[in-house]
Structure formats: structure tokens, C-alpha cells
Amino acid sequence: MQTVKTLQMLRTALAHLRGNTGSTVALVPTMGALHEGHLTLVRRARAEADHVVASIFVNPKQFGPNEDLDAYPRQLAADAAMLEAEGVALLWAPDVAAMYPEGFATSIGVAGVSDGLCGAARPGHFDGVATVVCKLFNQVAPDMAFFGEKDFQQLAVIRTMARDLDLTQPPVDRIFGVPTVREADGLAMSSRNRYLSPDQRAAAAALPRAMQAAVAAIDGGGDVADALAGLQADILAAGFSSVDYATLADARSLATLSALGPDPARLLVAARIGGTRLIDNLPVNRTA
Ligand code: AMP
């Protein structure tokens, strides 16, 4: 596996990788601090494409002024070893100056799908995500790209951007979502889980448990508002300090739902434990 840090080196390495055989390239964008969730995306990508390009870039534009940009874990050498062991061909690891050179002035905003949920709690976050992912798509020009359903709203934002901007590398139907990978106790894997103390880590497993109970209640025909109120109470009782949102939404538009309809729905939660904000989501009426 080759690690490249400049656009020039990336272009040379990609040309070499693609050769003149028309081989396919999959992109797996990450912020590093890799875990089994990320590696599952890589394995899916390897199964679908001839070559996998992974990127590691802690994108300052998607962090708010009081968020964890400086504390965010950085471990490039360990991450590179994990990616190499998974058969990744190329690691694109630009620094901030390579991604956003002096005078960088453009921002991509995806209205609607960015506005609620995490977008409401983190103003500007999804503009930063859309901007960097659009750049990564243009830099790597992959045939396909893989993202986790763990960040369900992010996936919706990226698909909307690709559709609205007529992107072709990758086209919107080659942007794949991969189901959330969980720890043995159900907690969704996240680079931010390492911020949790042992007590907080133990308490955090109550989040997916409470969400499953709410999904069962809603799937069973229970009142949505009651289920969401119960969910919120369960999360707070488990030791979380606050719930940013606990929402039932249409799985495509992310519009809030007050009752289950015929279309796929999603239960989405963001909650804080200690200083750490955790997000999770589950499908509701998946088979409807
Ligand atoms: P991040 O490094 O947190 O920006 O995540 C990079 C990619 O990995 C994103 O597409 C995430 O949705 C995905 N990802 C993160 N955690 C998980 C997980 N537990 N299961 C599946 N995908 C994940």
C-alpha cells in the first residue's frame, strides 16, 4: 500500500493503479482512528472493486468552534498498517493545507436534509462534510464509494449532493451504505467511544437497548410520541446527561414522522454522556 499526501502524488498513484485495463476503484473516506466499522467498509469495497483507495482526513470544516477537532484521535501509522492488512491499494492522507490551500473559498450546502437532527445541533457540520466529500470524489474520481449507516444523515446528505450536482464519479447509485457495526453489547462502534470512561462506556450500552425497545414498540403499532418519550426517559435514566434528539424520520427525506406510514422509517438519536456526544439509528418497519 502506498500512502500519498499531495494531490500530485495522488494523481500519479491513481494513474498507475488504473493502468489502461479499465479496472475499478472504490473510495472509503474516513477521519482515521480506525475500528472494525471502518474495516467493514473496506472489506465491502474490496468485494466490489478491483482497487480500494482509503482516505484519512480530519476535516476541520465539519467541526464547530467548541467541538473536539484538537482532541480527535490521530494515529496515521497504526491506521495505515490496518488498511494495508485489509488489502487497501492506496491511502490518501492530505494535511489541511493540501486540502484547503490559501484562498480556499467554496462551500457546498445541501438544504433540507442537512437542516434537522445533527444539522440543528451542529450548525455548518454538513456543509463541511459535503464540501470535503465532493473534493474527495473529484480528487479520486472513484467508480463507487462506501459510507456507514452509522452516520445516517451524512449518507443522505452525500447522496442528495451527488444527485443534485449530477456527479458521475461516483454516480449516486454507486454510493453504498453499510449497516452499522456494533460492539458485543450493542454500542455502535465509533472513534469517539474512546473518550468514554469505563463507567460511561458501560452505561452507553443502554442507548441501543433503549432504541431497540422503542423500535419494537413502534413496529408493534404503539404510539410514536409515547415510544419516543419512553426512549428519552430510558436514555436519561441510564446516565446520559442530555438527549439532543430522539426522532422518527422518513428514511429517505429524513422528514420527521409522528406516525408510521407505508415507507421505510428510521429511529435516530443523539445523546450526550459526560462530554461525549453519541449518535445511533435503527431501521423501523424495514420490511414494510
Ligand atoms: P469517520 O472516520 O467517523 O468519519 O467514519 C468514516 C466512515 O466510516 C463513515 O462512512 C462512517 O459512517 C463509517 N463508520 C463509522 N463507524 C461505523 C460503524 N460503527 N459501522 C459502520 N460504519 C461506520
PDB file of N, CA and C and ligand atoms in Angstrom, residues 28-41 55-57 62 72 146-152 154-155 158 176 178-183 187-193 279, ligand 1:
ATOM      1  N   VAL A  28     -13.126   4.775   0.168  1.00  0.00           N
ATOM      2  CA  VAL A  28     -13.656   4.710   1.534  1.00  0.00           C
ATOM      3  C   VAL A  28     -13.109   5.909   2.304  1.00  0.00           C
ATOM      4  N   PRO A  29     -13.912   6.984   2.425  1.00  0.00           N
ATOM      5  CA  PRO A  29     -13.435   8.160   3.162  1.00  0.00           C
ATOM      6  C   PRO A  29     -13.556   7.960   4.678  1.00  0.00           C
ATOM      7  N   THR A  30     -12.534   8.350   5.421  1.00  0.00           N
ATOM      8  CA  THR A  30     -12.566   8.264   6.881  1.00  0.00           C
ATOM      9  C   THR A  30     -11.825   9.453   7.491  1.00  0.00           C
ATOM     10  N   MET A  31     -11.995   9.574   8.816  1.00  0.00           N
ATOM     11  CA  MET A  31     -11.185  10.531   9.573  1.00  0.00           C
ATOM     12  C   MET A  31     -10.133   9.794  10.406  1.00  0.00           C
ATOM     13  N   GLY A  32      -9.909   8.519  10.119  1.00  0.00           N
ATOM     14  CA  GLY A  32      -8.877   7.773  10.841  1.00  0.00           C
ATOM     15  C   GLY A  32      -9.358   7.284  12.198  1.00  0.00           C
ATOM     16  N   ALA A  33      -8.401   6.924  13.086  1.00  0.00           N
ATOM     17  CA  ALA A  33      -8.729   6.263  14.362  1.00  0.00           C
ATOM     18  C   ALA A  33      -9.611   5.051  14.062  1.00  0.00           C
ATOM     19  N   LEU A  34      -9.113   4.200  13.209  1.00  0.00           N
ATOM     20  CA  LEU A  34      -9.932   3.162  12.576  1.00  0.00           C
ATOM     21  C   LEU A  34     -10.326   2.052  13.546  1.00  0.00           C
ATOM     22  N   HIS A  35     -11.534   1.508  13.307  1.00  0.00           N
ATOM     23  CA  HIS A  35     -12.048   0.369  14.071  1.00  0.00           C
ATOM     24  C   HIS A  35     -12.735  -0.580  13.103  1.00  0.00           C
ATOM     25  N   GLU A  36     -13.364  -1.609  13.638  1.00  0.00           N
ATOM     26  CA  GLU A  36     -13.993  -2.628  12.786  1.00  0.00           C
ATOM     27  C   GLU A  36     -15.076  -2.054  11.863  1.00  0.00           C
ATOM     28  N   GLY A  37     -15.699  -0.964  12.275  1.00  0.00           N
ATOM     29  CA  GLY A  37     -16.694  -0.334  11.402  1.00  0.00           C
ATOM     30  C   GLY A  37     -16.055   0.117  10.099  1.00  0.00           C
ATOM     31  N   HIS A  38     -14.959   0.855  10.232  1.00  0.00           N
ATOM     32  CA  HIS A  38     -14.236   1.318   9.032  1.00  0.00           C
ATOM     33  C   HIS A  38     -13.751   0.126   8.197  1.00  0.00           C
ATOM     34  N   LEU A  39     -13.203  -0.878   8.904  1.00  0.00           N
ATOM     35  CA  LEU A  39     -12.613  -2.013   8.170  1.00  0.00           C
ATOM     36  C   LEU A  39     -13.692  -2.815   7.449  1.00  0.00           C
ATOM     37  N   THR A  40     -14.908  -2.798   7.991  1.00  0.00           N
ATOM     38  CA  THR A  40     -16.024  -3.458   7.301  1.00  0.00           C
ATOM     39  C   THR A  40     -16.335  -2.737   5.982  1.00  0.00           C
ATOM     40  N   LEU A  41     -16.259  -1.408   5.999  1.00  0.00           N
ATOM     41  CA  LEU A  41     -16.452  -0.656   4.742  1.00  0.00           C
ATOM     42  C   LEU A  41     -15.381  -1.056   3.731  1.00  0.00           C
ATOM     43  N   SER A  55      -9.240   7.166   2.376  1.00  0.00           N
ATOM     44  CA  SER A  55      -8.696   8.474   2.734  1.00  0.00           C
ATOM     45  C   SER A  55      -8.808   8.658   4.237  1.00  0.00           C
ATOM     46  N   ILE A  56      -7.817   9.347   4.779  1.00  0.00           N
ATOM     47  CA  ILE A  56      -7.836   9.756   6.187  1.00  0.00           C
ATOM     48  C   ILE A  56      -7.607  11.248   6.208  1.00  0.00           C
ATOM     49  N   PHE A  57      -8.629  11.971   6.673  1.00  0.00           N
ATOM     50  CA  PHE A  57      -8.500  13.429   6.767  1.00  0.00           C
ATOM     51  C   PHE A  57      -9.444  13.903   7.864  1.00  0.00           C
ATOM     52  N   GLN A  62     -15.839  20.418   9.310  1.00  0.00           N
ATOM     53  CA  GLN A  62     -17.044  19.777   9.835  1.00  0.00           C
ATOM     54  C   GLN A  62     -17.094  19.772  11.356  1.00  0.00           C
ATOM     55  N   TYR A  72      -9.489  15.142  18.648  1.00  0.00           N
ATOM     56  CA  TYR A  72      -9.847  13.983  17.825  1.00  0.00           C
ATOM     57  C   TYR A  72      -8.618  13.092  17.632  1.00  0.00           C
ATOM     58  N   PHE A 146     -18.083   4.064  -0.387  1.00  0.00           N
ATOM     59  CA  PHE A 146     -18.734   3.350   0.713  1.00  0.00           C
ATOM     60  C   PHE A 146     -18.779   4.225   1.963  1.00  0.00           C
ATOM     61  N   PHE A 147     -19.971   4.295   2.564  1.00  0.00           N
ATOM     62  CA  PHE A 147     -20.174   5.072   3.787  1.00  0.00           C
ATOM     63  C   PHE A 147     -20.977   4.229   4.772  1.00  0.00           C
ATOM     64  N   GLY A 148     -20.846   4.541   6.056  1.00  0.00           N
ATOM     65  CA  GLY A 148     -21.554   3.783   7.073  1.00  0.00           C
ATOM     66  C   GLY A 148     -22.946   4.348   7.342  1.00  0.00           C
ATOM     67  N   GLU A 149     -23.906   3.454   7.563  1.00  0.00           N
ATOM     68  CA  GLU A 149     -25.236   3.894   8.011  1.00  0.00           C
ATOM     69  C   GLU A 149     -25.192   4.455   9.430  1.00  0.00           C
ATOM     70  N   LYS A 150     -24.094   4.196  10.138  1.00  0.00           N
ATOM     71  CA  LYS A 150     -23.900   4.804  11.465  1.00  0.00           C
ATOM     72  C   LYS A 150     -24.159   6.310  11.403  1.00  0.00           C
ATOM     73  N   ASP A 151     -23.657   6.932  10.338  1.00  0.00           N
ATOM     74  CA  ASP A 151     -23.863   8.366  10.111  1.00  0.00           C
ATOM     75  C   ASP A 151     -24.953   8.504   9.042  1.00  0.00           C
ATOM     76  N   PHE A 152     -26.180   8.212   9.461  1.00  0.00           N
ATOM     77  CA  PHE A 152     -27.275   8.038   8.508  1.00  0.00           C
ATOM     78  C   PHE A 152     -27.604   9.341   7.786  1.00  0.00           C
ATOM     79  N   GLN A 154     -25.568  11.855   7.334  1.00  0.00           N
ATOM     80  CA  GLN A 154     -24.426  12.154   6.455  1.00  0.00           C
ATOM     81  C   GLN A 154     -24.586  11.436   5.105  1.00  0.00           C
ATOM     82  N   LEU A 155     -24.978  10.169   5.169  1.00  0.00           N
ATOM     83  CA  LEU A 155     -25.185   9.392   3.942  1.00  0.00           C
ATOM     84  C   LEU A 155     -26.277  10.037   3.083  1.00  0.00           C
ATOM     85  N   ILE A 158     -24.877  13.210   1.441  1.00  0.00           N
ATOM     86  CA  ILE A 158     -23.940  12.911   0.344  1.00  0.00           C
ATOM     87  C   ILE A 158     -24.688  12.411  -0.892  1.00  0.00           C
ATOM     88  N   PHE A 176     -22.692   3.541  -1.676  1.00  0.00           N
ATOM     89  CA  PHE A 176     -23.263   2.428  -0.923  1.00  0.00           C
ATOM     90  C   PHE A 176     -23.239   2.714   0.576  1.00  0.00           C
ATOM     91  N   VAL A 178     -23.410   1.024   4.355  1.00  0.00           N
ATOM     92  CA  VAL A 178     -23.080  -0.248   5.003  1.00  0.00           C
ATOM     93  C   VAL A 178     -23.682  -0.234   6.418  1.00  0.00           C
ATOM     94  N   PRO A 179     -24.397  -1.308   6.794  1.00  0.00           N
ATOM     95  CA  PRO A 179     -25.029  -1.342   8.125  1.00  0.00           C
ATOM     96  C   PRO A 179     -24.019  -1.113   9.260  1.00  0.00           C
ATOM     97  N   THR A 180     -24.503  -0.547  10.335  1.00  0.00           N
ATOM     98  CA  THR A 180     -23.658  -0.184  11.480  1.00  0.00           C
ATOM     99  C   THR A 180     -23.040  -1.414  12.141  1.00  0.00           C
ATOM    100  N   VAL A 181     -21.750  -1.349  12.375  1.00  0.00           N
ATOM    101  CA  VAL A 181     -21.037  -2.410  13.094  1.00  0.00           C
ATOM    102  C   VAL A 181     -21.034  -2.050  14.576  1.00  0.00           C
ATOM    103  N   ARG A 182     -21.367  -3.054  15.422  1.00  0.00           N
ATOM    104  CA  ARG A 182     -21.563  -2.795  16.852  1.00  0.00           C
ATOM    105  C   ARG A 182     -20.605  -3.603  17.718  1.00  0.00           C
ATOM    106  N   GLU A 183     -20.350  -3.105  18.912  1.00  0.00           N
ATOM    107  CA  GLU A 183     -19.627  -3.869  19.921  1.00  0.00           C
ATOM    108  C   GLU A 183     -20.534  -5.012  20.390  1.00  0.00           C
ATOM    109  N   LEU A 187     -23.370  -1.372  21.492  1.00  0.00           N
ATOM    110  CA  LEU A 187     -22.973   0.021  21.235  1.00  0.00           C
ATOM    111  C   LEU A 187     -22.365   0.141  19.836  1.00  0.00           C
ATOM    112  N   ALA A 188     -22.821   1.116  19.066  1.00  0.00           N
ATOM    113  CA  ALA A 188     -22.267   1.334  17.727  1.00  0.00           C
ATOM    114  C   ALA A 188     -20.792   1.710  17.846  1.00  0.00           C
ATOM    115  N   MET A 189     -19.951   1.068  17.053  1.00  0.00           N
ATOM    116  CA  MET A 189     -18.535   1.433  17.078  1.00  0.00           C
ATOM    117  C   MET A 189     -18.362   2.868  16.595  1.00  0.00           C
ATOM    118  N   SER A 190     -17.479   3.600  17.286  1.00  0.00           N
ATOM    119  CA  SER A 190     -17.205   4.986  16.924  1.00  0.00           C
ATOM    120  C   SER A 190     -15.823   5.354  17.432  1.00  0.00           C
ATOM    121  N   SER A 191     -15.125   6.156  16.672  1.00  0.00           N
ATOM    122  CA  SER A 191     -13.820   6.648  17.139  1.00  0.00           C
ATOM    123  C   SER A 191     -13.979   7.424  18.436  1.00  0.00           C
ATOM    124  N   ARG A 192     -15.171   7.987  18.655  1.00  0.00           N
ATOM    125  CA  ARG A 192     -15.383   8.802  19.865  1.00  0.00           C
ATOM    126  C   ARG A 192     -15.660   7.945  21.108  1.00  0.00           C
ATOM    127  N   ASN A 193     -15.896   6.644  20.941  1.00  0.00           N
ATOM    128  CA  ASN A 193     -16.136   5.807  22.128  1.00  0.00           C
ATOM    129  C   ASN A 193     -14.922   5.806  23.043  1.00  0.00           C
ATOM    130  N   ILE A 279     -24.132   9.174  18.601  1.00  0.00           N
ATOM    131  CA  ILE A 279     -25.296   9.069  17.719  1.00  0.00           C
ATOM    132  C   ILE A 279     -25.522   7.612  17.357  1.00  0.00           C
TER     133      ILE A 279
HETATM  134  P1  AMP B   1     -15.423   8.594  10.400  1.00  0.00           P
HETATM  135  O1  AMP B   1     -13.985   8.190  10.411  1.00  0.00           O
HETATM  136  O2  AMP B   1     -16.083   8.592  11.727  1.00  0.00           O
HETATM  137  O3  AMP B   1     -15.671   9.862   9.598  1.00  0.00           O
HETATM  138  O4  AMP B   1     -16.161   7.445   9.594  1.00  0.00           O
HETATM  139  C1  AMP B   1     -15.751   7.088   8.316  1.00  0.00           C
HETATM  140  C2  AMP B   1     -16.790   6.198   7.685  1.00  0.00           C
HETATM  141  O5  AMP B   1     -16.947   5.030   8.492  1.00  0.00           O
HETATM  142  C3  AMP B   1     -18.160   6.863   7.606  1.00  0.00           C
HETATM  143  O6  AMP B   1     -18.788   6.488   6.386  1.00  0.00           O
HETATM  144  C4  AMP B   1     -18.876   6.283   8.796  1.00  0.00           C
HETATM  145  O7  AMP B   1     -20.279   6.250   8.655  1.00  0.00           O
HETATM  146  C5  AMP B   1     -18.309   4.868   8.809  1.00  0.00           C
HETATM  147  N1  AMP B   1     -18.466   4.272  10.131  1.00  0.00           N
HETATM  148  C6  AMP B   1     -18.087   4.794  11.322  1.00  0.00           C
HETATM  149  N2  AMP B   1     -18.455   3.980  12.341  1.00  0.00           N
HETATM  150  C7  AMP B   1     -19.093   2.925  11.772  1.00  0.00           C
HETATM  151  C8  AMP B   1     -19.724   1.749  12.277  1.00  0.00           C
HETATM  152  N3  AMP B   1     -19.782   1.500  13.592  1.00  0.00           N
HETATM  153  N4  AMP B   1     -20.276   0.881  11.400  1.00  0.00           N
HETATM  154  C9  AMP B   1     -20.244   1.148  10.067  1.00  0.00           C
HETATM  155  N5  AMP B   1     -19.656   2.228   9.524  1.00  0.00           N
HETATM  156  C10 AMP B   1     -19.094   3.109  10.357  1.00  0.00           C
END
